[in-house]
Tab-separated table of C-alpha atoms in Angstrom:
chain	number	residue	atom	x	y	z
A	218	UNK	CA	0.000	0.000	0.000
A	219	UNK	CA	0.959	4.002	-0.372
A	220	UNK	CA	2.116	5.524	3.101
A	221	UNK	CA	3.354	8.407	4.438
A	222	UNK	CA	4.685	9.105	7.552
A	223	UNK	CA	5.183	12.415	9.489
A	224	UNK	CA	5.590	12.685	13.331
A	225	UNK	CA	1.989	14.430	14.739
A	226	UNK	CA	3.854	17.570	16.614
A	227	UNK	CA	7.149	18.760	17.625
A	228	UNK	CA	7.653	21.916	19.552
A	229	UNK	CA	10.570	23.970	19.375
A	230	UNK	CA	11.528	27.695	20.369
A	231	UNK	CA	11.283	30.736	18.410
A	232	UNK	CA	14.964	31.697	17.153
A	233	UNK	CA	15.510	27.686	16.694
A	234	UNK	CA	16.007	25.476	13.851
A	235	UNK	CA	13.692	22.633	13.485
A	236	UNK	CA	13.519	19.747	11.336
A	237	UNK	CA	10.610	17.935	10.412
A	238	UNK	CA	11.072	14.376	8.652
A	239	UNK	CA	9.070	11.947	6.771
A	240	UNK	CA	9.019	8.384	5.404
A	241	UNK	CA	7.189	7.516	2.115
A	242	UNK	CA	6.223	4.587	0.231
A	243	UNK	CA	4.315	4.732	-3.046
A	244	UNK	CA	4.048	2.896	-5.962
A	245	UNK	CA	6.150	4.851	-8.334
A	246	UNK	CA	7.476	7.760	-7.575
A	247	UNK	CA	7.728	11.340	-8.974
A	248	UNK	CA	8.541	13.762	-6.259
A	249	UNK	CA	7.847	14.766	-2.626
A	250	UNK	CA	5.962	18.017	-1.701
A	251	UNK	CA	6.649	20.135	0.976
A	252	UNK	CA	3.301	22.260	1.740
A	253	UNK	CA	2.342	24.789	5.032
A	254	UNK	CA	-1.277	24.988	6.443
A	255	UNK	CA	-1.908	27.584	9.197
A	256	UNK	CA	-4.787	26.843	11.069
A	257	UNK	CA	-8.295	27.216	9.540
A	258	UNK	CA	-6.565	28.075	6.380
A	259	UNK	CA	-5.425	26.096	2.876
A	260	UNK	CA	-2.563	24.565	2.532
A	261	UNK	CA	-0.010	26.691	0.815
A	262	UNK	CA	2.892	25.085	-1.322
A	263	UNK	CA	6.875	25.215	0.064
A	264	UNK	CA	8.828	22.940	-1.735
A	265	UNK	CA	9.502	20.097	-4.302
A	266	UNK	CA	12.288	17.352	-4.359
A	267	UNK	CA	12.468	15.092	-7.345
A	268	UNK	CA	16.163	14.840	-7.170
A	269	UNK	CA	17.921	13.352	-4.497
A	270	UNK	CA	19.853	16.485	-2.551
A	271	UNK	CA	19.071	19.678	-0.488
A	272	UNK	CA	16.950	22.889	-2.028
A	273	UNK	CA	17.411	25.663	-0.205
A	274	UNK	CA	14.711	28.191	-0.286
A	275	UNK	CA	15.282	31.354	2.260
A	276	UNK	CA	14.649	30.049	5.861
A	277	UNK	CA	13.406	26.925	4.561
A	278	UNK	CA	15.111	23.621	2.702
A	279	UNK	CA	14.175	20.475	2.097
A	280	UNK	CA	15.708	17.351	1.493
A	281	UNK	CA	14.768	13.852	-0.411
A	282	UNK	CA	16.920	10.378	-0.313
A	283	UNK	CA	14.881	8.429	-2.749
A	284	UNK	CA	16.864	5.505	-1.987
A	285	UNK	CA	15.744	5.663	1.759
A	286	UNK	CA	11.967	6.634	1.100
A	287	UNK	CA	12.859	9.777	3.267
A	288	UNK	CA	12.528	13.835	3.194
A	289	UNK	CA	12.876	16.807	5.549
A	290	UNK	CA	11.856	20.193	6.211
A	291	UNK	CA	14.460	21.887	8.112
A	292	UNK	CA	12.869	25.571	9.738
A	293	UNK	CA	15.764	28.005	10.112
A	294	UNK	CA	15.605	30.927	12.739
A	295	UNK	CA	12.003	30.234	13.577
A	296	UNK	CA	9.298	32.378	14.534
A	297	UNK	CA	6.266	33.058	15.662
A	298	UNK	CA	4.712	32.926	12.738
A	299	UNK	CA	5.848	29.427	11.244
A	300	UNK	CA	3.342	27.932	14.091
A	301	UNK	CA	1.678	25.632	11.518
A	302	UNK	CA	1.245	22.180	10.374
A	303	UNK	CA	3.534	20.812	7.671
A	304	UNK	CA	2.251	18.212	4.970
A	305	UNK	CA	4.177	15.837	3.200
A	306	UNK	CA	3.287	14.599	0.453
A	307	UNK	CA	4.610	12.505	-2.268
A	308	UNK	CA	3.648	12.078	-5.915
A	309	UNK	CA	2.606	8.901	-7.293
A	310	UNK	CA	3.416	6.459	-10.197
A	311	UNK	CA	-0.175	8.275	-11.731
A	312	UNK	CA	1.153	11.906	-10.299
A	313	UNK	CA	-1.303	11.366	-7.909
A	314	UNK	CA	-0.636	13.594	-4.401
A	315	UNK	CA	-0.550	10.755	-1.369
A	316	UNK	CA	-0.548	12.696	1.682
A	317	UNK	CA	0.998	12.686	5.170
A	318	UNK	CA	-1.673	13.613	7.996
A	319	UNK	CA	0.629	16.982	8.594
A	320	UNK	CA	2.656	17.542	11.712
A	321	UNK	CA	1.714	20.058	13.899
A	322	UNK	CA	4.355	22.704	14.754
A	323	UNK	CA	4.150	24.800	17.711
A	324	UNK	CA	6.546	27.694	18.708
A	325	UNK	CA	7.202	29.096	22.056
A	326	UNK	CA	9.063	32.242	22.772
B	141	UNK	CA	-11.602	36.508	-8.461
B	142	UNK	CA	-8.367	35.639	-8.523
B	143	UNK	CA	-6.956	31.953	-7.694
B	144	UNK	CA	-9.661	29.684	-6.573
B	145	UNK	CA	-12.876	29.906	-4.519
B	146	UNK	CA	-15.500	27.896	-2.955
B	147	UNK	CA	-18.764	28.263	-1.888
B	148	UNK	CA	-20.076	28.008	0.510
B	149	UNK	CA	-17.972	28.834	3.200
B	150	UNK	CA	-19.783	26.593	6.254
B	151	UNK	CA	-22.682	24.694	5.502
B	152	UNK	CA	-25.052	22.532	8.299
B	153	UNK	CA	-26.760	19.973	6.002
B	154	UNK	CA	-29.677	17.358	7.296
B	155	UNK	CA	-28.488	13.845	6.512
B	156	UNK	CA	-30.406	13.003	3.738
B	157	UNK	CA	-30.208	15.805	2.016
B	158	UNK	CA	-28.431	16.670	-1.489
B	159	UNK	CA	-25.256	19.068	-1.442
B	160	UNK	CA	-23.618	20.789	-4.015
B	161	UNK	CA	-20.443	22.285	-3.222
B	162	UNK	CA	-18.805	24.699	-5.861
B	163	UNK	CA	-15.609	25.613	-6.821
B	164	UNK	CA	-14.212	28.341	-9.385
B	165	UNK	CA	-10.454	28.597	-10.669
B	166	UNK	CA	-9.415	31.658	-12.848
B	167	UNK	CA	-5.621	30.902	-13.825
B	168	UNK	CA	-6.607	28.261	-16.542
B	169	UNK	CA	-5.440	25.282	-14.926
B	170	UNK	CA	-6.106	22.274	-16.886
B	171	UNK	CA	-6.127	19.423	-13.689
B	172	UNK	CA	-8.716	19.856	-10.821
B	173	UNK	CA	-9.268	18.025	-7.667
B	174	UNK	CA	-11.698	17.827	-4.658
B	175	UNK	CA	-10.097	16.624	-1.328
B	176	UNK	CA	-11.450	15.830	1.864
B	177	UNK	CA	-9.436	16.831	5.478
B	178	UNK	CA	-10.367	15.223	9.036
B	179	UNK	CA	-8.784	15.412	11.749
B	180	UNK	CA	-5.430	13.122	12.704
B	181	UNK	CA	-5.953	12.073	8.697
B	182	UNK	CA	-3.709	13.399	5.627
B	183	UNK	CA	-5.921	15.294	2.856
B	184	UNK	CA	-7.747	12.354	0.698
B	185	UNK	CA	-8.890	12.760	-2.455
B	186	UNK	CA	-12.346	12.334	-3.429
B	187	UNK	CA	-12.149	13.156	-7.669
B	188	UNK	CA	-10.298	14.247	-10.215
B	189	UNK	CA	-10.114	16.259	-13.239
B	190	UNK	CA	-7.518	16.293	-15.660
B	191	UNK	CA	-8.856	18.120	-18.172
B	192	UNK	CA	-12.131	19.885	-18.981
B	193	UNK	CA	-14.913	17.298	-19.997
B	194	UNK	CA	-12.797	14.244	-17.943
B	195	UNK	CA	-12.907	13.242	-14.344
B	196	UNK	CA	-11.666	10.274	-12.288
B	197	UNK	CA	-12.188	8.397	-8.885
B	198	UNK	CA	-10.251	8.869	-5.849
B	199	UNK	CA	-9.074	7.149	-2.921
B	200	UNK	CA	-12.880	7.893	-1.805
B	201	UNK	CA	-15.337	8.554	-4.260
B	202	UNK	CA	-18.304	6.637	-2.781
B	203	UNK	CA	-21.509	8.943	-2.031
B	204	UNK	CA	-19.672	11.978	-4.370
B	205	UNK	CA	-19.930	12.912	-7.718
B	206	UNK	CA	-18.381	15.480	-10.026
B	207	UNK	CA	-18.779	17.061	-13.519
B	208	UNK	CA	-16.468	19.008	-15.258
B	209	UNK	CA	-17.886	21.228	-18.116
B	210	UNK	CA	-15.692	23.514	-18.427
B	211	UNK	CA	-12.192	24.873	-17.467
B	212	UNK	CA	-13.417	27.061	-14.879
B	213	UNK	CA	-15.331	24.931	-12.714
B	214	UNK	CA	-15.654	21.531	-10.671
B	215	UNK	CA	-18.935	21.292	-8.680
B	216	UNK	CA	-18.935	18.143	-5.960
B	217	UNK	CA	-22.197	17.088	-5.551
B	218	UNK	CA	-23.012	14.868	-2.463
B	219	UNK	CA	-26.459	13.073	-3.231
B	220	UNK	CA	-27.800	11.837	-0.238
B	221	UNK	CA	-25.394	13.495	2.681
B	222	UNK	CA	-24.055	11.315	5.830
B	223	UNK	CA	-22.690	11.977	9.026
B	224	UNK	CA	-19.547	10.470	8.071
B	225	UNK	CA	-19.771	12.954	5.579
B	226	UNK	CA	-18.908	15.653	8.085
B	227	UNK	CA	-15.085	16.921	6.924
B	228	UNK	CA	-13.677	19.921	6.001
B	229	UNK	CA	-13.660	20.231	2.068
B	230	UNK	CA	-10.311	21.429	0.001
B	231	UNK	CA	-10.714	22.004	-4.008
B	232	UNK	CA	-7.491	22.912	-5.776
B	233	UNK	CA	-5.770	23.061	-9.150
B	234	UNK	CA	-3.005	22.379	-10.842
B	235	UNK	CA	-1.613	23.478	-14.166
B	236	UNK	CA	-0.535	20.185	-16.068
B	237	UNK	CA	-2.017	16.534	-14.883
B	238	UNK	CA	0.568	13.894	-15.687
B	239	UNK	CA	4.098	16.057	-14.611
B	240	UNK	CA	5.881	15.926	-12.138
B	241	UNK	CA	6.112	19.409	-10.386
B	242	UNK	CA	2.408	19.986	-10.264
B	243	UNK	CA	1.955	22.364	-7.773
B	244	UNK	CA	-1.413	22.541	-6.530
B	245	UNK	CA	-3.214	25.705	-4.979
B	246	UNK	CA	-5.932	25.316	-2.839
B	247	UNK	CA	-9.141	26.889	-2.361
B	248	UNK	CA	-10.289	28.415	1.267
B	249	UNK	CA	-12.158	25.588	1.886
B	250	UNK	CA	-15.488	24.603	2.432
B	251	UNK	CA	-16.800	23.336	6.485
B	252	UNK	CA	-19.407	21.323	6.200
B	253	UNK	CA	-21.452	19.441	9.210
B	254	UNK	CA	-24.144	16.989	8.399
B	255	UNK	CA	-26.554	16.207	11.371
């Protein structure tokens, strides 16, 4: 079957980095999504890895091993208002979206 | 408009009842989608559009239905609502179905409760 998986929280401080991973299987493969969701709102897009490596992208990056089935969103100098769930999702052998259930990310002063 | 909306906004529907939910793009997009979010669960999705005129099942189509007459828009009609129907209700859009980056942008959202 397709999984994803995505811790359910982490909290970490305002001024911190954080780093949020996930684990994917599908069947195929054709890139991971990084996307933000404040609370009550959309979900906005962040990122896309189809290439093993790091993309940098301001205070964000994220990073895909395809070989391991495994990306991360690392949070530079955090603040207030990156308190937010992050969803991971990956794109299928159809370029179908499977989906993560989102961890939630809270920051404290 | 710009981007994508939905109507309504919050809806509190008697179970039994038929639901349309509506949803408007105005950037063109050729792919379409309608995706259910609960709580603890990722986002699943219920249909797809690839094109105007086309649309496919989801992970959970049953008790949904969509049309897709045009570019702009991608109703999702709910024919005889359920309880478990209760979710909050994502459309988005993408530019091209079948690529890789396929960035999708999401509408507001739709709330709907049914009793």
């Amino acid at each position: 079957g397709q999984n994803i998986d995505q811790p359910t929280e982490m909290t970490a401080t305002e001024g911190a980095i954080v780093q949020i991973n996930c684990t994917y299987q599908t069947s195929g493969f054709n890139g991971l999504f990084w996307y933000q969701q404040h609370a009550g709102e959309a979900p906005t897009f962040l990122s896309y890895n189809v290439l093993d490596g790091l993309e940098e992208k301001g205070r964000f990056s994220s990073f895909l091993s395809r070989s391991k089935g495994y990306s991360y969103l690392l949070l530079k100098e955090l603040q207030m208002k990156d308190s937010a769930s992050y969803l991971c999702a990956a794109s299928d052998s159809n370029y179908q979206l499977i989906w993560g259930a989102g961890t939630k990310l809270i920051i404290k002063p | 408009i710009a981007g994508i909306t939905q109507a309504p906004t919050s809806q509190i529907l008697a179970a039994g009842r038929r639901m349309t939910l509506r949803c408007t793009q105005d950037m063109r997009h050729n792919a379409m989608y309608w995706y259910r979010q609960d709580l603890g669960l990722g986002l699943r999705l219920i249909h797809y559009s690839n094109t105007a005129g086309t649309t496919g099942k989801g992970e959970v189509p049953d008790g949904y239905s969509v049309s897709r007459a045009n570019t702009d828009d991608f109703p999702l009609t709910l024919a005889s609502a359920v309880p478990s129907q209760t979710s909050v209700y994502f459309c988005a859009s993408s530019g091209l179905a079948g690529a890789g980056y396929n960035e999708q942008f999401f509408g507001p959202g739709t709330r709907l409760t049914v009793l």
